[in-house]
């Protein structure tokens, strides 16, 4: 079987969904003739034509706005942000128009907004961000952030079929760095379900996206030292799979939350609150977090390395926690 | 009176129906003001006094199946499009019987299945790209629909307006945007919004057709709207219609509008759209006293019945607040296809992408035909003016790197 990259898994999901349903179409900047800045839509224009692969002006508000309008007539548009940082330009459409539409007047908005997020590629302050928490704070949206090629494909298919608006974050560091064999048949990964990537009894590391890989690397190291860390990949941030998180903490009694997003207002805070509310009795130590610094993403490699969490820092925090 | 051109423009039934909507819009507004003073309205009340002809005339130009997205002053457009006074009353009174069941107020409601109305959000400008998407989807599905939305003079200053107009223009989407220039955006006069005499001029930057019309002249508004809607439906791209009128009250009931010069109200009061339409009907003998009285009686009884309904409607149960954030099997979302899906599926859908660089990559479009405007005699301002899209103009390229320079 062939190995499929995270990036190609996304392209496959788009292609297969468009093959399945003519209501699915794409909007974005340079997605057609050029195939997308990262080639996530390569070849789709040739296959599906101008009407379904729409090269747009540089207008994020209009891209999301038009996707909303299309969805009201039963279409299922997938809008690409060339870099997810530019989603800020469509913030109003997303938080005020999209998220509140069904609640206010019963109009579902079955759209997907997807794009490359995350750092580690020296993209600097405007091509590296993890803006997911602006949207996790917005009832009415769903927010997905896969860590593997299998999940990227399965979750994107679920997102397209979902009757609610889904923001689909893709970690650009993972695009071409990870690959795996994918099933031949049509499969989906349900939105709202976390997964235990590695079982362990000593502490729980709850994380998502690229940090899943850093956490697994840390867990390997810890295992050699006799500490068994359980790694939970959230996969979906909204709605959050509270049960999987709480069950893991009940097993291990210790919680470390790791995310690449900046610290203040990151999902670690929400998870810490959740666990103290629901599993306080089970805790045997403080809740710890390893996150990026509370700064913009800096450019120069030593700065960015200092900014981002990594396996060594995760392992260090885990060791400290294991001592309780 | 067979030769009276006005009688050919409007059938007798249309003339009376238009009057019904004009009068209903006005009477409903007056009733809402009374309710506001009686403290029966929750929150603010935004009036449409003086702007009825624009709302009614533009929406009246649409056909069944077309989509609209009115703003909160476009009560008349909602009425023409099939909503009842009770819908607006219950919205303003926050009752469970309102279209949003009390989840939202004012004219912030809509319906995808029967009325084809997209609810506005307060953030001005955002509806333009959304309705561009509606127009594009209608075309994609083969429905031959037109999407219409409204924007104030103030709303045109937003980035969303620009992005939406431009995207609709490059897509040549069947979108009609009615720009209501009512001279004020809250307390900001129109000349502080943009240094333009005619806001329709904004259309030139998008290469689309536009019209300027006296928004207090119902018949002129309808005539221009029909032309614009037809243009859009025929695939000539979006249309911008600037209707000049006047917001005859403050921004909302709390605002006494002391910043508006009195003479300005006087000027526009003398051109009240409802009175003018009544005179028009008289002049062209399109009605008689009996018909007029019958319409008044009908409106009176409808409003009384709807008011009773609204006042007897309960507020929503508190727990309703928890419901409906997500759509979980709530709707079956199905596109209404009016064309063969096979056209859109491989291998039929496949095209070889290619760009033409003729005219330096500029869009090849047929110039709009400027219609003869001479017969628009009822306008106070200047009648209706049509502006063709600019694409027929010859491009002059003088920058180095042009062919001449390279040679
Ligand atoms: C983007 C945005 N900014 C500010 C407001 C607050 N606001 C509500 S109505 C209004 C004035 C609108 O003027 P105009 O577009 O001319 O419409 P009109 O009230 O005259 O009908 C303002 C500033 C808003 N609704 N949207
Ligand atoms: Mg105004």
XYZ file of C-alpha atoms and ligand atoms in Angstrom:
758
model
C 0.000 0.000 0.000
C 1.123 3.527 -0.693
C 2.139 5.944 2.000
C 0.014 9.075 2.042
C 1.213 12.367 3.482
C -0.927 14.526 5.763
C -1.197 17.006 2.879
C -2.230 14.416 0.346
C -4.752 12.988 2.780
C -6.435 16.399 2.734
C -6.382 16.533 -1.040
C -7.846 13.033 -1.213
C -10.644 13.948 1.155
C -11.571 16.978 -0.959
C -11.433 15.001 -4.169
C -13.463 12.094 -2.874
C -16.115 14.331 -1.325
C -16.407 16.314 -4.556
C -16.745 13.065 -6.467
C -19.449 11.928 -4.104
C -21.534 15.093 -4.016
C -21.791 17.934 -6.554
C -22.970 20.202 -3.730
C -19.374 20.249 -2.499
C -17.275 23.011 -4.043
C -14.153 24.957 -3.200
C -13.382 28.650 -2.836
C -10.036 30.239 -2.153
C -7.087 32.226 -3.344
C -4.904 30.499 -5.942
C -6.560 27.139 -5.344
C -7.475 26.470 -8.965
C -4.883 27.079 -11.646
C -2.049 26.972 -9.137
C -3.496 24.197 -6.984
C -3.124 26.107 -3.728
C -0.138 27.643 -1.958
C 0.676 24.213 -0.491
C -0.905 22.244 -3.381
C -3.723 20.917 -1.224
C -6.079 21.390 -4.185
C -3.702 20.371 -6.969
C -5.476 18.865 -9.967
C -8.956 19.610 -8.660
C -9.661 22.383 -11.144
C -8.809 20.064 -14.028
C -11.125 17.432 -12.612
C -14.043 19.534 -11.437
C -13.953 22.688 -13.517
C -14.250 26.396 -12.860
C -17.638 26.250 -11.254
C -16.473 23.997 -8.429
C -12.941 25.193 -7.872
C -13.297 28.943 -7.581
C -10.223 31.144 -7.604
C -11.220 34.219 -5.650
C -9.902 37.736 -5.218
C -7.899 38.390 -2.031
C -11.020 38.814 0.037
C -11.335 36.578 3.079
C -14.553 38.252 4.158
C -16.041 37.648 0.738
C -14.770 34.067 0.599
C -16.459 33.185 3.873
C -19.470 35.371 3.090
C -20.060 33.734 -0.273
C -19.620 30.306 1.302
C -22.354 31.179 3.801
C -24.702 32.292 1.036
C -24.018 29.139 -0.959
C -24.697 26.954 2.041
C -28.127 28.562 2.464
C -29.101 27.050 -0.889
C -27.926 23.597 0.140
C -24.354 23.651 -1.141
C -21.418 22.539 0.983
C -18.603 24.914 0.213
C -15.098 24.400 1.527
C -13.254 27.701 1.853
C -9.487 27.809 1.980
C -7.535 30.413 3.906
C -4.181 30.534 2.146
C -2.634 30.673 5.614
C -4.886 30.322 8.611
C -3.513 33.608 9.966
C -5.681 35.367 7.380
C -8.796 33.995 9.008
C -8.568 37.121 11.177
C -9.748 39.088 8.132
C -12.958 37.042 8.127
C -13.379 37.064 11.895
C -16.612 39.004 11.794
C -18.228 36.773 9.189
C -17.270 33.696 11.181
C -18.052 34.779 14.724
C -21.105 36.919 14.002
C -22.645 35.571 10.811
C -21.708 31.919 10.708
C -21.672 30.969 14.373
C -24.963 32.628 15.312
C -27.011 31.812 12.237
C -28.599 28.587 13.413
C -29.208 29.778 16.942
C -30.753 33.095 15.884
C -32.961 32.064 13.034
C -32.601 28.359 12.461
C -30.427 28.559 9.368
C -27.653 25.963 9.417
C -24.360 26.889 7.773
C -22.764 23.659 6.556
C -19.445 25.128 5.484
C -15.841 24.187 6.138
C -13.083 26.757 6.509
C -9.695 25.126 6.260
C -6.106 26.220 6.056
C -2.510 25.731 7.123
C -1.745 26.691 10.717
C 1.092 26.383 13.160
C 4.755 27.161 13.445
C 8.100 25.466 13.235
C 8.650 26.457 9.614
C 10.135 29.918 10.224
C 7.049 31.545 8.817
C 7.215 34.460 11.237
C 4.382 36.339 12.879
C 1.794 36.144 10.098
C 2.307 32.663 8.704
C 2.699 30.563 11.856
C -0.161 31.278 14.183
C -2.517 28.978 16.007
C -5.657 31.108 16.213
C -7.956 28.227 17.161
C -8.951 29.546 20.572
C -10.662 32.659 19.188
C -13.085 30.226 17.667
C -13.205 27.650 20.433
C -14.657 30.525 22.436
C -17.440 30.907 19.884
C -20.541 28.740 20.424
C -21.958 27.510 17.145
C -18.662 26.576 15.541
C -16.855 23.264 15.527
C -13.074 23.304 15.620
C -10.971 20.390 14.445
C -7.182 20.058 14.406
C -5.873 16.646 13.296
C -2.431 15.237 14.030
C -2.233 12.334 11.592
C -2.870 11.747 7.905
C -5.594 9.226 8.746
C -7.393 11.742 10.936
C -6.868 14.593 8.495
C -8.705 12.691 5.796
C -11.385 11.197 7.997
C -12.084 14.393 9.890
C -12.219 16.531 6.756
C -14.823 14.203 5.305
C -16.825 14.431 8.512
C -16.472 18.203 8.462
C -17.826 18.433 4.921
C -20.775 16.182 5.782
C -21.543 17.989 9.034
C -24.541 20.321 9.062
C -22.622 22.815 11.177
C -19.770 25.141 10.325
C -16.423 23.475 10.923
C -13.070 25.223 11.147
C -10.478 22.741 10.010
C -6.945 23.554 11.118
C -4.128 21.817 9.290
C -0.664 21.830 10.780
C 1.680 22.889 8.004
C 4.712 21.432 9.795
C 3.069 18.027 9.377
C 2.045 18.486 5.735
C 4.937 16.611 4.181
C 6.695 15.319 7.272
C 4.355 12.514 8.247
C 2.851 9.761 6.151
C 0.981 6.562 6.694
C -0.975 3.934 4.833
C -4.627 4.823 4.497
C -7.563 2.490 3.941
C -8.785 2.220 0.361
C -12.421 2.532 1.301
C -14.411 5.560 2.290
C -13.990 6.179 6.004
C -14.649 9.065 8.350
C -13.375 10.057 11.771
C -16.110 11.419 14.026
C -15.861 15.030 15.134
C -15.800 15.430 18.911
C -13.850 12.284 19.775
C -10.387 12.327 21.286
C -8.128 9.297 21.078
C -5.520 7.760 23.364
C -2.383 7.612 21.221
C -0.295 5.807 23.805
C -1.546 4.253 27.019
C 0.323 4.847 30.287
C -0.348 4.712 34.008
C 1.798 7.491 35.505
C 0.453 10.675 33.990
C -1.759 11.955 31.198
C -0.423 14.258 28.511
C -3.407 15.882 26.800
C -2.492 17.589 23.526
C -3.344 18.013 19.847
C -1.914 18.724 16.391
C 1.878 18.825 15.963
C 2.377 18.578 19.726
C 0.986 15.059 19.621
C 4.206 14.047 17.916
C 6.406 15.984 20.323
C 4.501 14.434 23.227
C 4.892 10.927 21.835
C 8.607 11.551 21.455
C 8.741 12.731 25.069
C 6.765 9.672 26.179
C 9.330 7.405 24.497
C 12.103 9.084 26.423
C 10.117 8.944 29.677
C 9.438 5.240 29.184
C 13.152 4.605 29.087
C 13.320 6.289 32.473
C 10.470 4.185 33.815
C 7.719 6.803 33.573
C 4.679 5.658 31.610
C 2.910 8.658 30.096
C -0.496 8.351 28.479
C -0.856 10.612 25.442
C -4.345 11.834 24.556
C -4.862 13.493 21.168
C -7.896 15.757 21.388
C -8.388 15.930 17.585
C -11.453 18.151 18.070
C -11.277 21.213 20.303
C -14.940 22.163 19.996
C -16.954 20.265 21.020
C -14.388 18.945 23.466
C -14.367 15.235 24.299
C -14.507 15.736 28.051
C -15.085 12.097 28.807
C -11.871 10.803 27.269
C -9.866 13.461 29.102
C -11.495 12.770 32.454
C -11.214 9.008 32.113
C -7.532 9.326 31.353
C -6.933 11.530 34.398
C -8.870 9.068 36.562
C -6.463 6.351 35.427
C -3.243 8.312 35.897
C -4.137 10.917 38.566
C -1.872 13.463 36.938
C -2.402 15.884 34.085
C -0.031 17.718 31.801
C -1.586 19.747 28.993
C 0.584 20.570 26.002
C -0.232 22.934 23.195
C 1.559 24.952 20.566
C -0.874 27.803 21.021
C 0.230 30.576 23.350
C -0.305 30.141 27.061
C -2.913 32.620 28.248
C -6.358 31.609 27.092
C -5.079 28.402 25.520
C -7.169 25.266 25.867
C -5.010 24.085 28.787
C -6.856 26.520 31.028
C -10.226 25.135 29.993
C -9.085 21.557 30.479
C -7.622 22.375 33.892
C -10.951 23.860 34.952
C -12.808 20.867 33.586
C -10.626 18.382 35.436
C -10.786 20.216 38.754
C -14.557 20.378 38.392
C -15.025 16.737 37.470
C -12.027 14.761 38.751
C -10.540 16.785 41.597
C -10.619 13.815 43.934
C -8.588 11.760 41.495
C -5.736 14.247 41.185
C -2.434 13.460 42.855
C -0.569 16.552 41.791
C -0.958 19.995 40.272
C -2.111 20.404 36.697
C 0.827 21.471 34.574
C 1.033 22.948 31.107
C 3.670 23.263 28.432
C 2.803 25.836 25.809
C 4.301 28.453 23.564
C 5.311 31.750 25.101
C 2.848 34.604 25.364
C 4.400 36.461 22.448
C 3.821 36.702 18.714
C 5.575 33.922 16.809
C 9.148 35.188 16.342
C 11.051 34.746 13.121
C 14.702 33.858 13.662
C 15.253 30.116 14.293
C 16.721 30.381 17.820
C 13.851 32.658 18.791
C 11.202 30.391 17.361
C 12.784 27.357 18.983
C 12.683 29.153 22.276
C 9.056 30.102 21.672
C 7.753 26.636 20.774
C 7.312 23.691 23.127
C 9.375 20.627 22.288
C 9.847 17.035 23.438
C 12.579 17.934 25.918
C 10.428 20.529 27.650
C 7.465 18.217 27.722
C 9.597 15.430 29.248
C 10.977 17.798 31.836
C 7.527 18.914 32.941
C 6.368 15.285 33.006
C 9.283 14.191 35.190
C 8.521 16.968 37.597
C 4.883 15.997 37.740
C 5.675 12.290 38.128
C 7.512 13.031 41.363
C 4.318 13.985 43.180
C -57.310 56.805 -20.737
C -55.907 53.919 -22.757
C -52.977 55.982 -23.946
C -51.788 56.991 -20.452
C -48.300 55.470 -20.266
C -48.604 55.123 -16.499
C -51.550 52.817 -16.986
C -49.432 50.646 -19.208
C -46.561 50.581 -16.768
C -48.663 49.358 -13.863
C -51.729 47.213 -14.122
C -54.684 48.292 -12.053
C -54.065 45.408 -9.667
C -50.390 46.164 -9.317
C -51.121 49.812 -8.649
C -53.485 48.912 -5.836
C -51.278 46.201 -4.440
C -48.343 48.582 -4.328
C -50.504 51.062 -2.474
C -51.491 48.359 -0.020
C -47.837 47.646 0.784
C -46.896 51.325 0.977
C -49.743 52.124 3.304
C -49.218 48.943 5.343
C -45.531 49.764 5.796
C -46.415 53.264 6.993
C -49.240 52.144 9.282
C -47.205 49.330 10.779
C -44.402 51.774 11.507
C -46.826 54.144 13.189
C -48.227 51.311 15.238
C -44.751 50.237 16.328
C -44.003 53.768 17.478
C -47.168 53.674 19.593
C -46.105 50.341 21.060
C -42.674 51.738 21.787
C -44.201 54.657 23.673
C -46.337 52.193 25.626
C -43.184 50.330 26.597
C -44.309 47.213 24.802
C -41.246 46.938 22.612
C -38.116 45.270 23.893
C -34.989 47.236 22.967
C -34.747 49.864 20.254
C -37.114 50.666 17.419
C -35.668 51.530 14.023
C -38.083 53.304 11.734
C -38.561 53.293 8.008
C -40.575 56.509 7.781
C -39.841 58.173 4.466
C -38.139 55.138 2.973
C -41.170 53.031 2.131
C -41.077 53.541 -1.634
C -37.528 52.234 -1.845
C -38.257 49.115 0.194
C -41.544 48.328 -1.512
C -40.579 49.274 -5.059
C -37.349 47.298 -5.151
C -38.726 44.116 -3.578
C -41.782 44.312 -5.831
C -39.553 43.911 -8.875
C -38.570 40.392 -7.868
C -40.089 37.125 -8.993
C -41.173 34.114 -6.997
C -38.146 32.115 -5.923
C -35.818 35.115 -5.753
C -33.860 35.687 -2.547
C -33.703 38.801 -0.431
C -31.703 39.984 2.553
C -33.304 43.135 3.933
C -31.875 45.407 6.589
C -33.954 46.444 9.567
C -35.499 49.474 7.897
C -36.727 47.352 4.973
C -40.030 46.459 6.584
C -41.734 47.115 3.249
C -39.510 44.589 1.485
C -40.383 41.919 4.038
C -44.093 42.624 3.611
C -43.855 42.444 -0.180
C -41.909 39.222 0.149
C -44.704 37.574 2.102
C -44.110 38.245 5.771
C -47.019 39.497 7.880
C -47.163 42.476 10.238
C -47.436 40.037 13.141
C -43.989 38.672 12.313
C -42.453 42.098 12.763
C -44.568 42.954 15.817
C -43.706 39.739 17.636
C -40.031 40.187 16.805
C -40.021 43.669 18.305
C -42.010 42.401 21.282
C -39.657 39.413 21.798
C -42.451 36.824 21.816
C -42.135 33.096 21.288
C -44.458 33.308 18.287
C -41.977 35.469 16.389
C -40.002 34.019 13.484
C -36.963 33.638 15.754
C -39.006 32.584 18.811
C -37.417 35.432 20.710
C -33.846 34.429 19.910
C -33.340 37.695 18.042
C -35.290 40.913 17.614
C -36.168 43.621 15.092
C -36.161 42.504 11.455
C -33.341 40.078 12.198
C -35.066 36.992 10.890
C -35.252 34.929 7.763
C -36.287 31.655 6.267
C -34.504 29.361 3.858
C -37.322 27.109 2.737
C -40.378 29.179 1.850
C -39.634 32.888 1.918
C -35.986 32.749 0.801
C -34.993 35.524 3.158
C -31.517 35.743 4.665
C -31.444 37.396 8.059
C -29.118 40.345 8.411
C -26.584 40.675 11.180
C -25.970 44.082 12.704
C -22.488 44.386 11.225
C -23.127 46.407 8.125
C -21.759 45.261 4.803
C -21.557 41.590 5.659
C -24.676 40.721 3.735
C -23.160 41.745 0.421
C -20.723 38.823 0.102
C -23.305 36.469 1.592
C -25.839 37.448 -1.060
C -23.132 37.197 -3.711
C -22.844 33.586 -2.570
C -26.605 33.117 -2.739
C -26.575 34.477 -6.293
C -23.664 32.241 -7.286
C -25.291 29.181 -5.743
C -28.564 29.893 -7.540
C -26.729 30.077 -10.831
C -24.722 26.948 -10.054
C -27.902 25.026 -9.301
C -29.501 26.318 -12.503
C -32.288 28.163 -10.674
C -32.200 31.455 -12.608
C -32.782 33.416 -9.449
C -31.754 36.923 -8.512
C -30.467 37.837 -5.066
C -31.293 41.293 -3.742
C -29.996 43.065 -0.696
C -29.964 46.592 0.702
C -27.221 48.741 2.180
C -27.166 52.233 3.658
C -24.953 55.097 2.578
C -22.967 54.445 5.751
C -22.721 50.712 5.167
C -20.950 51.260 1.852
C -17.870 52.422 3.745
C -17.164 48.956 5.118
C -14.561 46.587 3.793
C -17.153 43.838 3.557
C -19.170 45.954 1.099
C -16.152 46.360 -1.115
C -15.106 42.723 -0.959
C -18.627 41.559 -1.671
C -19.253 43.915 -4.590
C -15.924 43.110 -6.150
C -16.325 39.368 -5.788
C -19.864 39.493 -7.186
C -18.547 41.592 -10.074
C -15.731 39.252 -11.093
C -18.151 36.363 -10.775
C -20.844 38.279 -12.701
C -23.249 37.027 -10.067
C -26.964 37.830 -10.421
C -26.972 40.198 -7.464
C -28.899 43.452 -7.118
C -27.692 45.763 -4.382
C -29.988 48.603 -3.413
C -27.993 51.407 -1.896
C -30.332 53.503 0.212
C -28.812 56.903 0.432
C -30.996 58.375 3.167
C -28.569 61.229 3.785
C -27.552 60.075 7.254
C -25.733 57.268 8.968
C -26.811 57.734 12.556
C -25.549 61.322 13.064
C -23.017 61.259 10.234
C -24.043 63.133 7.096
C -23.508 61.488 3.791
C -20.658 63.800 2.758
C -18.630 62.556 5.724
C -19.097 59.019 4.503
C -17.599 59.524 1.062
C -16.958 62.603 -1.043
C -19.349 61.504 -3.749
C -22.408 63.182 -5.145
C -23.806 59.900 -6.359
C -22.909 56.814 -4.379
C -23.805 54.834 -7.462
C -20.424 55.972 -8.753
C -18.882 53.363 -6.509
C -20.105 50.819 -9.066
C -17.673 52.122 -11.656
C -14.777 50.839 -9.619
C -16.270 47.361 -9.838
C -17.024 47.511 -13.542
C -20.711 46.921 -12.992
C -23.878 48.723 -14.023
C -25.536 51.149 -11.679
C -28.527 53.427 -11.461
C -29.422 56.468 -9.443
C -33.092 56.857 -8.746
C -35.351 59.129 -6.734
C -36.131 56.794 -3.868
C -39.321 58.637 -2.998
C -40.828 57.966 -6.399
C -42.298 54.501 -6.083
C -42.977 54.094 -9.782
C -39.478 55.173 -10.772
C -37.967 52.876 -8.158
C -39.993 49.952 -9.435
C -39.123 50.715 -13.050
C -35.401 50.865 -12.329
C -35.514 47.842 -10.054
C -37.263 45.822 -12.735
C -34.629 46.794 -15.235
C -31.796 46.004 -12.833
C -33.292 42.681 -11.809
C -33.776 41.723 -15.422
C -30.195 42.640 -16.230
C -28.881 40.530 -13.398
C -31.146 37.625 -14.282
C -29.956 37.692 -17.883
C -26.411 37.142 -16.684
C -24.996 40.643 -17.151
C -23.605 40.693 -13.646
C -24.442 42.571 -10.487
C -26.286 45.863 -10.428
C -26.052 48.700 -7.938
C -29.132 50.886 -7.560
C -28.731 54.043 -5.546
C -32.074 55.260 -4.241
C -31.932 58.713 -2.736
C -34.339 59.263 0.102
C -34.403 60.578 3.640
C -34.522 58.992 7.047
C -37.402 61.036 8.450
C -36.813 60.155 12.090
C -33.757 59.753 14.276
C -31.533 56.740 13.904
C -33.855 54.959 16.333
C -36.581 56.052 18.723
C -34.108 57.209 21.350
C -32.524 59.682 18.929
C -34.267 63.076 18.504
C -32.047 63.791 15.461
C -31.266 67.335 16.544
C -28.293 67.296 14.219
C -30.566 67.279 11.179
C -31.360 70.792 9.911
C -35.091 71.464 10.109
C -35.223 72.660 6.484
C -33.959 69.280 5.439
C -36.924 67.555 7.026
C -39.213 70.167 5.439
C -37.713 69.601 2.012
C -38.241 65.873 2.172
C -41.608 66.058 3.901
C -42.903 67.915 0.856
C -41.794 64.895 -1.160
C -43.265 62.226 1.051
C -43.313 58.982 -0.922
C -46.746 57.854 0.248
C -48.452 61.158 -0.553
C -46.701 61.245 -3.895
C -47.915 57.799 -4.792
C -51.452 58.694 -3.782
C -51.259 61.695 -6.084
C -49.886 59.520 -8.833
C -52.818 57.149 -8.490
C -55.215 60.098 -8.549
C -53.557 61.723 -11.531
C -53.615 58.603 -13.603
C -57.013 57.567 -12.351
C -55.668 54.240 -11.218
C -58.117 53.994 -8.332
C -61.273 55.439 -6.893
C -62.347 56.443 -3.394
C -64.025 53.117 -2.796
C -60.876 51.160 -3.539
C -58.802 53.440 -1.383
C -61.207 53.071 1.537
C -61.253 49.300 1.092
C -57.451 49.136 1.339
C -57.464 51.294 4.433
C -60.120 49.122 6.029
C -58.228 45.968 5.166
C -55.027 47.285 6.703
C -56.799 48.458 9.801
C -58.373 45.091 10.456
C -55.195 43.166 9.642
C -53.130 45.268 11.978
C -55.721 45.002 14.736
C -55.814 41.220 14.412
C -52.052 40.922 14.325
C -51.635 43.213 17.277
C -54.048 41.116 19.262
C -52.129 38.029 18.276
C -48.825 39.601 19.284
C -50.070 40.938 22.597
C -51.564 37.595 23.515
C -48.381 35.752 22.610
C -46.257 34.575 25.522
C -42.583 35.252 25.977
C -40.432 32.214 25.234
C -39.759 29.656 27.975
C -36.378 30.316 29.614
C -34.933 26.925 28.648
C -35.248 27.815 24.983
C -32.050 29.802 25.506
C -30.152 26.510 25.658
C -31.363 25.153 22.366
C -30.320 25.460 18.771
C -26.654 26.406 18.945
C -25.927 23.479 16.675
C -27.958 21.896 13.948
C -28.097 18.251 14.878
C -30.349 16.547 12.422
C -32.567 19.610 12.630
C -32.843 20.165 8.930
C -32.462 18.098 5.917
C -30.217 20.262 3.832
C -30.907 19.600 0.191
C -29.964 21.676 -2.789
C -32.734 22.207 -5.343
C -31.079 21.231 -8.597
C -32.501 22.713 -11.790
C -29.746 21.418 -14.029
C -28.207 18.036 -14.639
C -25.699 17.187 -11.927
C -23.741 15.196 -14.516
C -22.526 18.443 -16.056
C -20.652 19.082 -12.856
C -19.137 15.679 -12.371
C -16.055 14.204 -14.006
C -15.338 13.602 -16.775
C -17.849 16.196 -18.017
C -16.760 18.831 -15.567
C -13.140 18.696 -16.621
C -11.677 21.757 -18.295
C -8.210 22.721 -19.331
C -7.356 25.799 -17.365
C -6.228 28.607 -19.571
C -5.877 32.335 -19.310
C -6.297 34.812 -22.074
C -4.143 37.875 -21.854
C -6.024 39.788 -24.497
C -6.560 43.353 -23.398
C -3.843 42.796 -20.819
C -5.849 40.161 -19.038
C -8.810 42.472 -18.602
C -12.222 40.939 -18.553
C -14.019 40.763 -21.842
C -17.520 41.978 -21.254
C -20.166 43.546 -23.401
C -20.782 47.168 -22.582
C -24.115 47.817 -20.967
C -26.650 49.525 -23.130
C -27.659 52.765 -21.526
C -31.403 52.891 -21.676
C -33.246 55.987 -22.664
C -33.836 57.825 -19.411
C -35.847 60.651 -20.887
C -39.215 59.454 -19.670
C -38.386 59.578 -15.972
C -40.190 62.796 -15.356
C -41.407 62.269 -11.807
C -38.101 62.612 -10.037
C -37.371 65.443 -7.678
C -33.676 64.971 -7.758
C -32.830 64.173 -11.288
C -34.805 61.143 -12.239
C -33.060 57.921 -12.788
C -29.606 57.905 -14.208
C -28.033 54.813 -15.584
C -24.332 54.255 -15.485
C -23.010 51.559 -17.787
C -20.227 49.346 -16.555
C -16.853 50.714 -17.339
C -15.460 47.697 -19.088
C -16.051 49.142 -22.541
C -13.478 51.834 -21.938
C -10.181 51.487 -23.676
C -7.343 50.811 -21.340
C -4.416 53.137 -21.640
C -1.226 51.568 -20.448
C 1.703 53.891 -20.302
C 3.855 52.207 -17.718
C 7.244 50.964 -18.844
C 6.962 47.349 -19.807
C 4.037 47.979 -22.118
C 4.447 46.735 -25.648
C 5.560 50.079 -26.966
C 8.285 50.422 -24.381
C 9.567 46.930 -24.987
C 9.847 47.494 -28.677
C -19.868 47.500 10.866
C -20.773 48.295 11.742
N -20.281 49.318 12.476
C -21.106 50.053 13.258
C -22.431 49.778 13.350
C -23.338 50.613 14.255
N -24.379 51.266 13.417
C -25.600 50.762 13.302
S -26.540 51.563 12.178
C -25.311 52.699 11.887
C -25.532 53.755 10.857
C -25.857 53.132 9.539
O -26.020 54.086 8.546
P -26.483 53.664 7.103
O -25.687 52.509 6.617
O -26.500 54.869 6.254
O -27.957 53.094 7.323
P -29.237 53.893 7.851
O -29.258 53.788 9.343
O -29.145 55.285 7.381
O -30.400 53.163 7.272
C -24.193 52.403 12.651
C -22.954 53.191 12.664
C -22.895 48.677 12.598
N -24.171 48.294 12.635
N -22.072 47.986 11.801
Mg -28.061 56.153 5.872
